[in-house]
Coordinates of C-alpha atoms in Angstrom, one line a residue:
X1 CA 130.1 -23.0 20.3
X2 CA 132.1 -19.8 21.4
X3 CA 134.7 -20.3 18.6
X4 CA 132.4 -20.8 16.1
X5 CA 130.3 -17.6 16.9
X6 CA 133.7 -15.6 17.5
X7 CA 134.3 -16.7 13.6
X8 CA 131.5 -16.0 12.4
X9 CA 131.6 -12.1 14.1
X10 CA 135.1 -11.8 12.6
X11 CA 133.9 -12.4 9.4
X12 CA 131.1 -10.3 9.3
X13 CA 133.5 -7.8 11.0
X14 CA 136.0 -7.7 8.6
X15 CA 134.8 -8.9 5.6
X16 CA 131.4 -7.0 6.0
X17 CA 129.4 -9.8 4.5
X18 CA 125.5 -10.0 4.7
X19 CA 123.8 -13.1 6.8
X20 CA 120.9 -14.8 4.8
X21 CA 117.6 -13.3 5.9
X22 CA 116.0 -16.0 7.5
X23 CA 112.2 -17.2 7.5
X24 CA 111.7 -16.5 11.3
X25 CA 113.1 -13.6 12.8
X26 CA 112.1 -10.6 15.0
X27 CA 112.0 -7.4 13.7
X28 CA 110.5 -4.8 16.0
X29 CA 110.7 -1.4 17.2
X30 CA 109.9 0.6 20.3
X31 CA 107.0 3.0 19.7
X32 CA 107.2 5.0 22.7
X33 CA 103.9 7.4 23.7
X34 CA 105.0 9.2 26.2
X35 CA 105.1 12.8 25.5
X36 CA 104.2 11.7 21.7
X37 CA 107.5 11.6 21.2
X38 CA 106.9 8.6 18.2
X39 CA 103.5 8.6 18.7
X40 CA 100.5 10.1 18.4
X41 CA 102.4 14.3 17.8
X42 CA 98.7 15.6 17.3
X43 CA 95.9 15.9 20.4
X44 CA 93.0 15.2 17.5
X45 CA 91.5 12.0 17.1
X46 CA 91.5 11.6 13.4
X47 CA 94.9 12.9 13.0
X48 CA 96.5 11.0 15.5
X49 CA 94.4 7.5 13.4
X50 CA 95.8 8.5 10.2
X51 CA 99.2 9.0 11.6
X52 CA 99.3 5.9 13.2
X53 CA 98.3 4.6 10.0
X54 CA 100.9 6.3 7.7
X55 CA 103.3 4.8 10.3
X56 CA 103.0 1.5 10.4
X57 CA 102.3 1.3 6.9
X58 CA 105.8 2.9 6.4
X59 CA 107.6 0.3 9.0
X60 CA 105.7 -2.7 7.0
X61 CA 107.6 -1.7 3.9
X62 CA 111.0 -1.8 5.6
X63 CA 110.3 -5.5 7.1
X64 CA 109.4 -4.9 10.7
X65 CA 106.8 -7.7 12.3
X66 CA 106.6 -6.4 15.8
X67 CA 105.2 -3.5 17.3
X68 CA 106.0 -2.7 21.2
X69 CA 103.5 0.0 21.7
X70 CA 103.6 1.4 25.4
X71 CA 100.5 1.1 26.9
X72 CA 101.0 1.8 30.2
X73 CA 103.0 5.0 30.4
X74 CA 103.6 6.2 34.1
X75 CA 101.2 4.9 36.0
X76 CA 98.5 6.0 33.5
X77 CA 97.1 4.2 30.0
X78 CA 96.5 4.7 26.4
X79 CA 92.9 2.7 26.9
X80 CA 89.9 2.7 28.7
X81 CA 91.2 1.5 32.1
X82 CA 89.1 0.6 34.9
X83 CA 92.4 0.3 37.2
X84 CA 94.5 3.5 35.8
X85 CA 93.5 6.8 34.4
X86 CA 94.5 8.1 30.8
X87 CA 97.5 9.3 30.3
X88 CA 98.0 12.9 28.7
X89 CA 99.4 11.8 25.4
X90 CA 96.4 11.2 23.8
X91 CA 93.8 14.1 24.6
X92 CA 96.6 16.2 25.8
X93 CA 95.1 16.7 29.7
X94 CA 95.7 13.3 31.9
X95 CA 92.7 11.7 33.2
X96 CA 90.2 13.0 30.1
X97 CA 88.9 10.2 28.3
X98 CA 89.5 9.8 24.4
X99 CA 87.4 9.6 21.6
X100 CA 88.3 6.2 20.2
X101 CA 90.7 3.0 21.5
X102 CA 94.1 4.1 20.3
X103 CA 95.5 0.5 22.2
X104 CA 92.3 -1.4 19.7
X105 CA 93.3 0.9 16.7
X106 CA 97.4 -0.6 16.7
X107 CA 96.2 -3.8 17.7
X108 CA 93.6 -4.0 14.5
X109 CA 95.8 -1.9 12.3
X110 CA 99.1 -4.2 13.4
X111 CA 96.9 -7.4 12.6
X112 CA 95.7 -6.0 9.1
X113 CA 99.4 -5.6 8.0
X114 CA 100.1 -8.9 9.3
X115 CA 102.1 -7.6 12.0
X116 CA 102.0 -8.5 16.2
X117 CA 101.7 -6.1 18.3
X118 CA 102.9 -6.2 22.0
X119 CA 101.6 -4.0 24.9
X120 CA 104.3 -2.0 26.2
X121 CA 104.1 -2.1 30.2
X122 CA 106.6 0.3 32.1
X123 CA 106.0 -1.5 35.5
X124 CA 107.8 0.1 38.6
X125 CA 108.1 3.7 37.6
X126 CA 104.9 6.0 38.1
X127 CA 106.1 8.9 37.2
X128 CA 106.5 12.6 38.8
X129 CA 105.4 12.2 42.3
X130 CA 102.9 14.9 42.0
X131 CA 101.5 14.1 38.2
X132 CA 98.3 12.4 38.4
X133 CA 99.5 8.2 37.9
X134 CA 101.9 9.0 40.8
X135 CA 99.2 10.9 42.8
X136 CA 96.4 8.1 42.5
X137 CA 98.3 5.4 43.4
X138 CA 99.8 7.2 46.4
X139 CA 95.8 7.8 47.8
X140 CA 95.3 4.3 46.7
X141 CA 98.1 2.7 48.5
X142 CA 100.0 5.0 50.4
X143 CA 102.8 2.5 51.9
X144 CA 103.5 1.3 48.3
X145 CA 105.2 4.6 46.5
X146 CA 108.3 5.5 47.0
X147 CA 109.8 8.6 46.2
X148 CA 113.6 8.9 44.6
X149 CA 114.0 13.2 43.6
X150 CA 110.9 14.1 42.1
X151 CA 110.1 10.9 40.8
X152 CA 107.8 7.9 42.2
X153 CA 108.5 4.0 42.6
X154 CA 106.3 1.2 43.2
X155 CA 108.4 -0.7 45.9
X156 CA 109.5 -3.7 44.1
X157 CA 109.8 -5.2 47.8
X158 CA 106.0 -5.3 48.5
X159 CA 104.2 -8.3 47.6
X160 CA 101.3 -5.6 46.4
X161 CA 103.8 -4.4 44.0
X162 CA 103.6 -7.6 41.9
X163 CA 99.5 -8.2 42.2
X164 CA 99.0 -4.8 41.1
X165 CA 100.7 -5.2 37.9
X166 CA 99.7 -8.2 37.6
X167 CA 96.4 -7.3 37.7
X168 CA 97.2 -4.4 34.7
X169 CA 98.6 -7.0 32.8
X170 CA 95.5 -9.4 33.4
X171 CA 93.1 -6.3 32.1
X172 CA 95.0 -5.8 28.6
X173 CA 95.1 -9.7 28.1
X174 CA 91.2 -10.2 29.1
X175 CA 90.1 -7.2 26.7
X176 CA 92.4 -7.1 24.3
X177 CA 93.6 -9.8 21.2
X178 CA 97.7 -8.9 21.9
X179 CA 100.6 -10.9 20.4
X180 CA 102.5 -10.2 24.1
X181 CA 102.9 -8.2 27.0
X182 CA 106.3 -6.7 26.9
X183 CA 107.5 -5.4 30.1
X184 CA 110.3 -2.5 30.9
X185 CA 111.6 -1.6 34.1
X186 CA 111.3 -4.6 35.5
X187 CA 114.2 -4.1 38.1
X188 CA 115.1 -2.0 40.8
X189 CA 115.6 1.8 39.6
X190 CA 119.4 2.3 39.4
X191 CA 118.9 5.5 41.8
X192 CA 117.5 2.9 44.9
X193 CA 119.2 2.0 47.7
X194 CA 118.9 -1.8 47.9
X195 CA 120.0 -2.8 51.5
X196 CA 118.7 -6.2 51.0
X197 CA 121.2 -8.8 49.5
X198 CA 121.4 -9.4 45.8
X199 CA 119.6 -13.0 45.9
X200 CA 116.6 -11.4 47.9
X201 CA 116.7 -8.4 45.5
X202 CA 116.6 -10.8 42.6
X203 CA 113.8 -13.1 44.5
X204 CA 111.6 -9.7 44.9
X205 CA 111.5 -8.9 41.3
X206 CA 111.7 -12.7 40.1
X207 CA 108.0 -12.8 42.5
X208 CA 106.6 -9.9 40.1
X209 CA 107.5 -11.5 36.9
X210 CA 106.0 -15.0 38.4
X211 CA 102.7 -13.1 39.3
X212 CA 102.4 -11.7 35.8
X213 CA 103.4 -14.6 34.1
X214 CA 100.6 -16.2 35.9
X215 CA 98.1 -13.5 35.1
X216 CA 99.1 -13.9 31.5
X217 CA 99.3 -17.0 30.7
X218 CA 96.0 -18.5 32.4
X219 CA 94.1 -16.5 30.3
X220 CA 96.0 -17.1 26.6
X221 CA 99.0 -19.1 27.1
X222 CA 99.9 -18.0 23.5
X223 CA 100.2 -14.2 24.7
X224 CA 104.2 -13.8 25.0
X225 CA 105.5 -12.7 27.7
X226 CA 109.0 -10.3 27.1
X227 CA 110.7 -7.8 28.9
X228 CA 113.6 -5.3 28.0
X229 CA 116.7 -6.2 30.6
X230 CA 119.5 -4.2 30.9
X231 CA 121.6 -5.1 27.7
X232 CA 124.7 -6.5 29.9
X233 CA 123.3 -9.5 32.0
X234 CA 126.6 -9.3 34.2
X235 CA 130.4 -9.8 33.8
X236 CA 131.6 -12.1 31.9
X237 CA 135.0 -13.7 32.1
X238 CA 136.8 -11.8 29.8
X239 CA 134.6 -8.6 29.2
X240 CA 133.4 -6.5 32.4
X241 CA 130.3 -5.0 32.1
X242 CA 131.4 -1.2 33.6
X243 CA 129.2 -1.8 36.7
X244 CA 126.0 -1.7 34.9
X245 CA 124.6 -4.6 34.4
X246 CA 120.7 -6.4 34.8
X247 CA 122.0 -9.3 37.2
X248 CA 124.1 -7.4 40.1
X249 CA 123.2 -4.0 39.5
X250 CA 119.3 -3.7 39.2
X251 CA 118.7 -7.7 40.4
X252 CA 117.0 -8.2 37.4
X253 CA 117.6 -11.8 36.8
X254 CA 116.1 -12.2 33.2
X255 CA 118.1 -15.2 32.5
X256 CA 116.9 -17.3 34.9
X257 CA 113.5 -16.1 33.5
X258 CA 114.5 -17.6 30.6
X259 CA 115.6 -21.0 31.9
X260 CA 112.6 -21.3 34.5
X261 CA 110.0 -20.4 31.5
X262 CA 108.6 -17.4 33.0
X263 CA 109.8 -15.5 29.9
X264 CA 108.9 -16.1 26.3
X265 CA 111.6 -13.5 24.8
X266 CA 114.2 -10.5 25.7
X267 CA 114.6 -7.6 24.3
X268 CA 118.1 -6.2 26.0
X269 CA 118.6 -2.7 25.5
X270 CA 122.0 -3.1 24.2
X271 CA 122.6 0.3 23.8
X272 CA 126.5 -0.3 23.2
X273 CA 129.5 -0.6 20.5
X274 CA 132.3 -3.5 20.0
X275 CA 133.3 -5.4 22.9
X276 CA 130.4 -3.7 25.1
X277 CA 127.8 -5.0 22.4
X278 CA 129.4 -8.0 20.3
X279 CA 130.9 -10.7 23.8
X280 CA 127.7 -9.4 25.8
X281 CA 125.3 -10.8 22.2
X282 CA 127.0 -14.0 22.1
X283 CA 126.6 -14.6 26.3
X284 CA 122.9 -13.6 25.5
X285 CA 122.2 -16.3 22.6
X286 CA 124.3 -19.1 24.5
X287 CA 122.2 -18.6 27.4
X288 CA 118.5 -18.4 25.8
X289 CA 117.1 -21.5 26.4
X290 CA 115.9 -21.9 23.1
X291 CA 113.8 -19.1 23.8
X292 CA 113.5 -15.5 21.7
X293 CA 116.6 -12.9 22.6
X294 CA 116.5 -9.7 20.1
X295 CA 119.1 -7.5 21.0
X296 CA 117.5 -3.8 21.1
X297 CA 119.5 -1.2 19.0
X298 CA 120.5 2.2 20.3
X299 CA 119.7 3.7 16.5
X300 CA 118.7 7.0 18.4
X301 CA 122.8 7.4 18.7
X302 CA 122.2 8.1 15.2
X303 CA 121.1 11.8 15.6
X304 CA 123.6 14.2 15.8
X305 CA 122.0 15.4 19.1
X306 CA 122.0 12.5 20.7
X307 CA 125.7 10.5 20.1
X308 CA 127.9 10.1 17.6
X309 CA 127.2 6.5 16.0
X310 CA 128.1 6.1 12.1
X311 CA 125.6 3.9 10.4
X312 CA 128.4 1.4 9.4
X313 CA 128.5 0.5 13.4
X314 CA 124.5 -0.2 13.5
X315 CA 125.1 -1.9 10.5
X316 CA 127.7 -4.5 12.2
X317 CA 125.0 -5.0 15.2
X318 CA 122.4 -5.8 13.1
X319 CA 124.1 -8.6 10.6
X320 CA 125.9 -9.8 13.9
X321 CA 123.1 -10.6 15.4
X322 CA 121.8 -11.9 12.7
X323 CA 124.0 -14.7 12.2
X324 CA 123.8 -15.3 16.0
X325 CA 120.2 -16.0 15.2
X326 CA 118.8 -13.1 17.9
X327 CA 117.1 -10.6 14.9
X328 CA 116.8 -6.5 16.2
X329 CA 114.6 -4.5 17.5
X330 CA 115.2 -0.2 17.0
X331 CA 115.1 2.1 19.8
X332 CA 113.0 4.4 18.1
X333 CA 110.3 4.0 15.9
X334 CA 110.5 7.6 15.0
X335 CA 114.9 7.7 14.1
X336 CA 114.4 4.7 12.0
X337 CA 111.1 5.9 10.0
X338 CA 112.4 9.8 10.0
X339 CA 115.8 7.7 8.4
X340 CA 118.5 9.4 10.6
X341 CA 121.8 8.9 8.8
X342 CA 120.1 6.2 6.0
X343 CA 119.1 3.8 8.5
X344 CA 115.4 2.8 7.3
X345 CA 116.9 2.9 3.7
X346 CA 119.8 0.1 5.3
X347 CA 117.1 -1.8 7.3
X348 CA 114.8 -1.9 4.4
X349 CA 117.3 -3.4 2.3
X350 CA 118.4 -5.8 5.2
X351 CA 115.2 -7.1 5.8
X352 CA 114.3 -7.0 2.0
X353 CA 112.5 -10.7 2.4
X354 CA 109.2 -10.7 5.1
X355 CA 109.9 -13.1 7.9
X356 CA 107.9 -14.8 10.7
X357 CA 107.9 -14.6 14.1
X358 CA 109.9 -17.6 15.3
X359 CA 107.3 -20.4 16.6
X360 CA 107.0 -21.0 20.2
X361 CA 108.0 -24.5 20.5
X362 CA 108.5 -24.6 23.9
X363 CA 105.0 -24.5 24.6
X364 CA 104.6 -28.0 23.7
X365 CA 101.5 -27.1 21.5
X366 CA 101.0 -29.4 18.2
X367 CA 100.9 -27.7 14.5
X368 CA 97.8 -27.4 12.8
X369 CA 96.1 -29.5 9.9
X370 CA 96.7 -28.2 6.8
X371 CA 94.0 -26.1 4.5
X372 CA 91.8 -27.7 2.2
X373 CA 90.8 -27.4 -1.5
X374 CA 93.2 -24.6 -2.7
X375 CA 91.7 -23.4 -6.2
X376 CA 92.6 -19.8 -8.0
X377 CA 89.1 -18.4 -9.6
X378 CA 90.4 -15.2 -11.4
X379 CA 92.6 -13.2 -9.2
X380 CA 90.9 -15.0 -6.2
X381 CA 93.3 -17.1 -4.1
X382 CA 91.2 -19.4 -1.8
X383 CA 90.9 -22.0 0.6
X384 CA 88.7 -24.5 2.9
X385 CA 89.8 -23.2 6.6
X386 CA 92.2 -26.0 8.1
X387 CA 89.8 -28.4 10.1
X388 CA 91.3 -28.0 14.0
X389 CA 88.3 -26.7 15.8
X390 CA 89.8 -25.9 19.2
X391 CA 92.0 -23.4 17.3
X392 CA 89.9 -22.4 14.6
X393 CA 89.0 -18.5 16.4
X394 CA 92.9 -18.0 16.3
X395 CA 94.3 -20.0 13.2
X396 CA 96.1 -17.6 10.5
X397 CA 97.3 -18.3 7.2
X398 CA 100.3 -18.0 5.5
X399 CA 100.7 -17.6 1.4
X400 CA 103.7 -18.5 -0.6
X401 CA 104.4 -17.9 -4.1
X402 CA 107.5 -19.3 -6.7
X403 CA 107.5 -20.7 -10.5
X404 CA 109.3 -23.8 -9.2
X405 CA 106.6 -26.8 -7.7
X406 CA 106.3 -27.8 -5.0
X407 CA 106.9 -24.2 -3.9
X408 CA 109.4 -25.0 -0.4
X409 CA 107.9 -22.6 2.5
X410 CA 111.2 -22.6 3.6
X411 CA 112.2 -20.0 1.8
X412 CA 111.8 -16.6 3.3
X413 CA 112.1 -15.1 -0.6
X414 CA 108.9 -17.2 -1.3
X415 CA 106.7 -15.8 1.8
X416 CA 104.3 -13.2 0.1
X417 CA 101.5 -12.9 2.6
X418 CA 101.4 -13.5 6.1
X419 CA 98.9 -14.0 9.2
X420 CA 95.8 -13.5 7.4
X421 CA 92.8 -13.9 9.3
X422 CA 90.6 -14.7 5.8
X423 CA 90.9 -17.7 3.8
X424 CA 91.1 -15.8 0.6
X425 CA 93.5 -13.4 -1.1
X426 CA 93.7 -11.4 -4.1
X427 CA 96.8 -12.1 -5.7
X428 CA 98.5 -10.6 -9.5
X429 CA 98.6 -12.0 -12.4
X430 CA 101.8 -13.9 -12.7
X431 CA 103.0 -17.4 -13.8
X432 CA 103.3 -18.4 -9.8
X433 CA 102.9 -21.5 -8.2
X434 CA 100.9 -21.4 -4.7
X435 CA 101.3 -22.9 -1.3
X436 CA 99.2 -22.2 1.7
X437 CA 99.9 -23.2 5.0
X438 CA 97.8 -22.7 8.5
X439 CA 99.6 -21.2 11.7
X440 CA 98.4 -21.0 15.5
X441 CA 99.1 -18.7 18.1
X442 CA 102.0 -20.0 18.9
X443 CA 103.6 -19.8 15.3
X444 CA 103.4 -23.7 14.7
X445 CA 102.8 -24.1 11.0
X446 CA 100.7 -26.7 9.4
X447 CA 101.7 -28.3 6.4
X448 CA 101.3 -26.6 2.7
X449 CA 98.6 -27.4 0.9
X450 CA 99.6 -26.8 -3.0
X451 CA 98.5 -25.6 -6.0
X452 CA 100.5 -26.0 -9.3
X453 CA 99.4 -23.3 -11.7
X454 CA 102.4 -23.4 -14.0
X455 CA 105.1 -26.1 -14.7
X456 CA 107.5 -24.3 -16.6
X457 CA 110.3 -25.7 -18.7
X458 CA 111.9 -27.2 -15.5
X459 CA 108.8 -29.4 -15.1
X460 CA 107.9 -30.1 -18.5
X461 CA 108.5 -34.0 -17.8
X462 CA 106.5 -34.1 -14.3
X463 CA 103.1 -33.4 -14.3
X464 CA 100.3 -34.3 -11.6
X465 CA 98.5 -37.1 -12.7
X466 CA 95.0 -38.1 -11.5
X467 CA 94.0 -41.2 -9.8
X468 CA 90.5 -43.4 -9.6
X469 CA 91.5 -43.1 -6.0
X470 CA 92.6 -46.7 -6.1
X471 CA 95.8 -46.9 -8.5
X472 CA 97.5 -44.8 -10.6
X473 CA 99.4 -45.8 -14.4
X474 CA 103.4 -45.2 -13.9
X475 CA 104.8 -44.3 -17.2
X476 CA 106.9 -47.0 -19.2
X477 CA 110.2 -47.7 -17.6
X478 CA 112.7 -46.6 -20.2
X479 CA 116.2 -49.1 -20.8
X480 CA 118.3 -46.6 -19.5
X481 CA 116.4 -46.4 -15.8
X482 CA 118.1 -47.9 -13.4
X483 CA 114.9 -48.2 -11.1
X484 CA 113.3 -51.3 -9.4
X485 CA 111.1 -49.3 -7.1
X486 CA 109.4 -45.9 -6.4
X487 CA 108.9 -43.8 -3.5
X488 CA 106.0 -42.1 -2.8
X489 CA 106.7 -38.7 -1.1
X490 CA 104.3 -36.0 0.4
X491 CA 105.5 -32.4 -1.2
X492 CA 107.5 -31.7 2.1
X493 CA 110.0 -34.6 1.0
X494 CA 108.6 -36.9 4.0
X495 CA 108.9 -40.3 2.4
X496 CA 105.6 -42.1 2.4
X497 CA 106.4 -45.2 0.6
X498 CA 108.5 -47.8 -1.2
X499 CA 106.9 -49.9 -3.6
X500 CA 107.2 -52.0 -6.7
X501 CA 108.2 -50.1 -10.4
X502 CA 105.1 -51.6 -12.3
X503 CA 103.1 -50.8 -15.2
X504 CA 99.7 -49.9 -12.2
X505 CA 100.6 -48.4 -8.6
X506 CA 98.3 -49.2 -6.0
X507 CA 97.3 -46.2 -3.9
X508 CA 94.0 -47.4 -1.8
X509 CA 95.7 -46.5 1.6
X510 CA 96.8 -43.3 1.1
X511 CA 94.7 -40.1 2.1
X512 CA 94.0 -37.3 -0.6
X513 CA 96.4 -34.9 -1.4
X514 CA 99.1 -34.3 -3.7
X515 CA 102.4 -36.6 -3.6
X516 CA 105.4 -36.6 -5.6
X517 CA 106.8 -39.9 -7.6
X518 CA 110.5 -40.6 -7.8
X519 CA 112.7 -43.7 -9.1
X520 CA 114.8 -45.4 -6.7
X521 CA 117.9 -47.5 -8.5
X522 CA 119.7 -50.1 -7.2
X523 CA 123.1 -47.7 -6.1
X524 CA 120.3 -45.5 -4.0
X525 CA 120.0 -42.9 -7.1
X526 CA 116.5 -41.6 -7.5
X527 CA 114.9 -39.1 -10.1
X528 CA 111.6 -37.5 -9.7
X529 CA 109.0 -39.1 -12.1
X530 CA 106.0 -37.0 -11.4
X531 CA 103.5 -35.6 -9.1
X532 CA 100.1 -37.2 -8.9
X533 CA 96.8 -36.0 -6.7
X534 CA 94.2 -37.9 -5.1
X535 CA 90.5 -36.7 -4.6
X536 CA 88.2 -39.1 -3.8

């Protein structure tokens, strides 16, 4: 496994070739509050919507699916808490309430745009020791801060520690309809003393991401659960990690999280270049568990004011970790939308095609039926909701478009619409074919249902023939078809049947839908006859 990865980084290295955008792959960004520094930069309500707006509108068109919006800031909120006060981004004094949501404004605009959006959860620091977050949680629970400088620490060694965010965590899942809780600083700050030993360290924080996970995940199991660990898990044989890593350093053990199943994803801040980025990617994919890992990106290097990164270096990261399978998440929202040194012009290009977030198929949850009764009326792209009625509140739909039938869903170029919450689109004018498919929570995808709207010249021999419901008239076996039998296939390729060439095909036992035809010779060749649909 190690010597194939290693090839495929030295090819993309030194050949600088482009992976294949896949159909699943994360593509998120950080969109940090505090301070407004990405978000909101205005202290009135109506500039701070259309901003937010204007934003995420402009991250859609460059191919980002995930937003990690921080929520809780330092002990303080961006929504009506009954735990923690407000936080001074949004009104511009801490503690004053604000006119509107701005947590239920991403969450609905995110969802409109077909995008998840995560609550960002900064978890162990609370901020200046005298700033209001830090101040009520010191009259709340006096034993419980910690103060390191000027700064305050919930004391990841308490077992309060852990129900108290547990119980934030619990608040934004009840009340709110988020894709995932994402947490950061999930670890002991780098400026603590630890005078316990490493495995008790570890045990301490591994207890706080059990109790959240709990909190979570009894509520809606399909909420993921992420955090952002230290982008060096630990040394590895070859490659030290400078003394900074999650594992030894800050006892944040995140991938044993991974293993255990307390975490859905990571997000490692892999704020490094060549062999502190590249050996550190390829320990984090071999060790995921099957689970998400999307290696976060230190674009704000970028600015002149900040490092002294060339664009051709984030570039490498991001097709690297690509063909690792791991997609990228940008540390900020606002370098990559202000397009410090090209880099939304690169990542719009990159991530040209739309893609899904990968399913969770480690929750063990089935994929839905698949929609009903696709038709076009006019512009009007519509559909009979898929029929699975302990998912129905939370199924989504997913639209796919191609001149070739069936139209293959695999295809990340063919994806044109995704997560919509109606069972109608408007779509243009064009000589398309459709497919529709139904998704869950979890990102398990039902079956397409089809709709052939043009044939084309490559399909000018196979049409879709209907049936009585019982048989169905097979065209005349020509001399030159070597072809004693059909098969019947569903428009996924699954191979339903093998029956008989004759002149009438019997098709009593086979549910309505729409099946493909092909010959099947006596050396195993087989050409496609034709498609036919049943409707009874």
């Amino acid at each position: 496994m190690k010597i194939i990865i290693g090839i495929l980084i030295l090819v993309c290295l030194f050949f600088n070739t482009y992976a294949q955008s896949p159909k699943h792959e994360v593509r998120a960004v950080w969109l940090t509050t505090i301070g407004g520094i990405d978000w909101p930069h205005s202290y009135h309500a109506e500039a701070q919507k259309r901003e937010l707006s204007e934003t995420l509108d402009k991250l859609k068109q460059a191919g980002i699916n995930t937003i990690l919006i921080q929520t809780r800031v330092r002990g303080t909120t961006i929504y009506p808490s009954a735990i923690e006060p407000w936080d001074g981004c949004i009104t511009g004094t801490p503690g004053k309430r604000a006119t509107y949501d701005p947590l239920q404004l991403c969450i609905d605009e995110c969802h409109k745009r077909g995008m998840e959006c995560h609550a960002w959860v900064v978890t162990i620091p609370v901020g200046k020791w005298n700033k209001l977050g830090c101040k009520q949680l010191r009259q709340k629970f006096p034993k419980l801060i910690k103060r390191i400088g000027e700064d305050g620490f919930m004391d990841p060694e308490q077992a309060q520690t852990g129900d108290y965010i547990a119980s934030v965590c619990k608040e934004i899942v009840n009340n709110y309809d988020v894709d995932g809780i994402h947490l950061d600083y999930i670890r002991y700050p780098e400026t603590w003393k630890i005078k316990v030993s490493r495995s008790q360290g570890r045990e301490y924080i591994t207890s706080i991401v059990r109790k959240i996970n709990k909190a979570v995940k009894s509520k809606k199991p399909w909420v993921k659960l992420s955090c952002a660990p230290i982008g060096k898990y630990d040394d590895l044989r070859r490659y030290r990690a400078g003394g900074w890593n999650a594992r030894t350093t800050v006892c944040q053990d995140a991938q044993a999280w991974l293993r255990e199943g307390l975490m859905d994803a990571l997000f490692p801040m892999m704020y490094f270049q060549g062999n502190n980025f590249f050996p550190f990617a390829i320990d984090w994919k071999e060790q995921s568990y099957g689970r998400i890992v999307v290696p976060g990106l230190g674009i704000y290097f970028l600015d002149p004011h900040e490092g002294k990164w060339t664009l051709d270096q984030v570039k490498r990261q991001m097709n690297v970790s690509r063909d690792l399978g791991l997609g990228h998440c940008y540390f900020r929202s606002k370098f990559f939308t202000d397009n410090v040194k090209g880099i939304y012009d690169f990542g719009s290009r990159f991530d040209a095609t739309p893609a899904l977030l990968p399913p969770m198929t480690w929750a063990g949850q089935r994929a839905p039926s698949e929609p009903k009764s696709l038709r076009l009326s006019g512009n009007k792209l519509s559909w009979d909701a898929a029929t699975d009625l302990s998912d129905a509140p939370y199924l989504l739909y997913n639209i796919y478009a191609s001149e070739d039938f069936p139209v293959d869903i695999n295809k990340a170029e063919n994806l044109m619409a995704m997560r919509l919450t109606t069972t109608s689109l408007q779509v243009p004018v064009n000589d398309k074919n459709y497919a529709v498919t139904a998704m869950n929570r979890y990102g398990m995808e039902s079956q397409p249902a089809q709709l052939l709207l043009n044939a084309g010249p490559s399909h000018a021999a196979t049409t879709i023939s209907k049936t009585n419901g019982h048989s169905i008239a097979l065209p005349d076996k020509q001399q030159t078809l070597d072809a004693d039998f059909v098969i019947i296939e569903r428009l996924d390729g699954k191979k339903i049947a093998i029956r008989p060439y004759t002149t009438s095909l019997n098709v009593d036992n086979l549910p309505d839908g729409i099946y493909q035809l092909r010959s099947l010779g006596r050396k195993g060749r087989n050409h496609r006859i034709g498609f036919f649909s049943i409707k009874r």
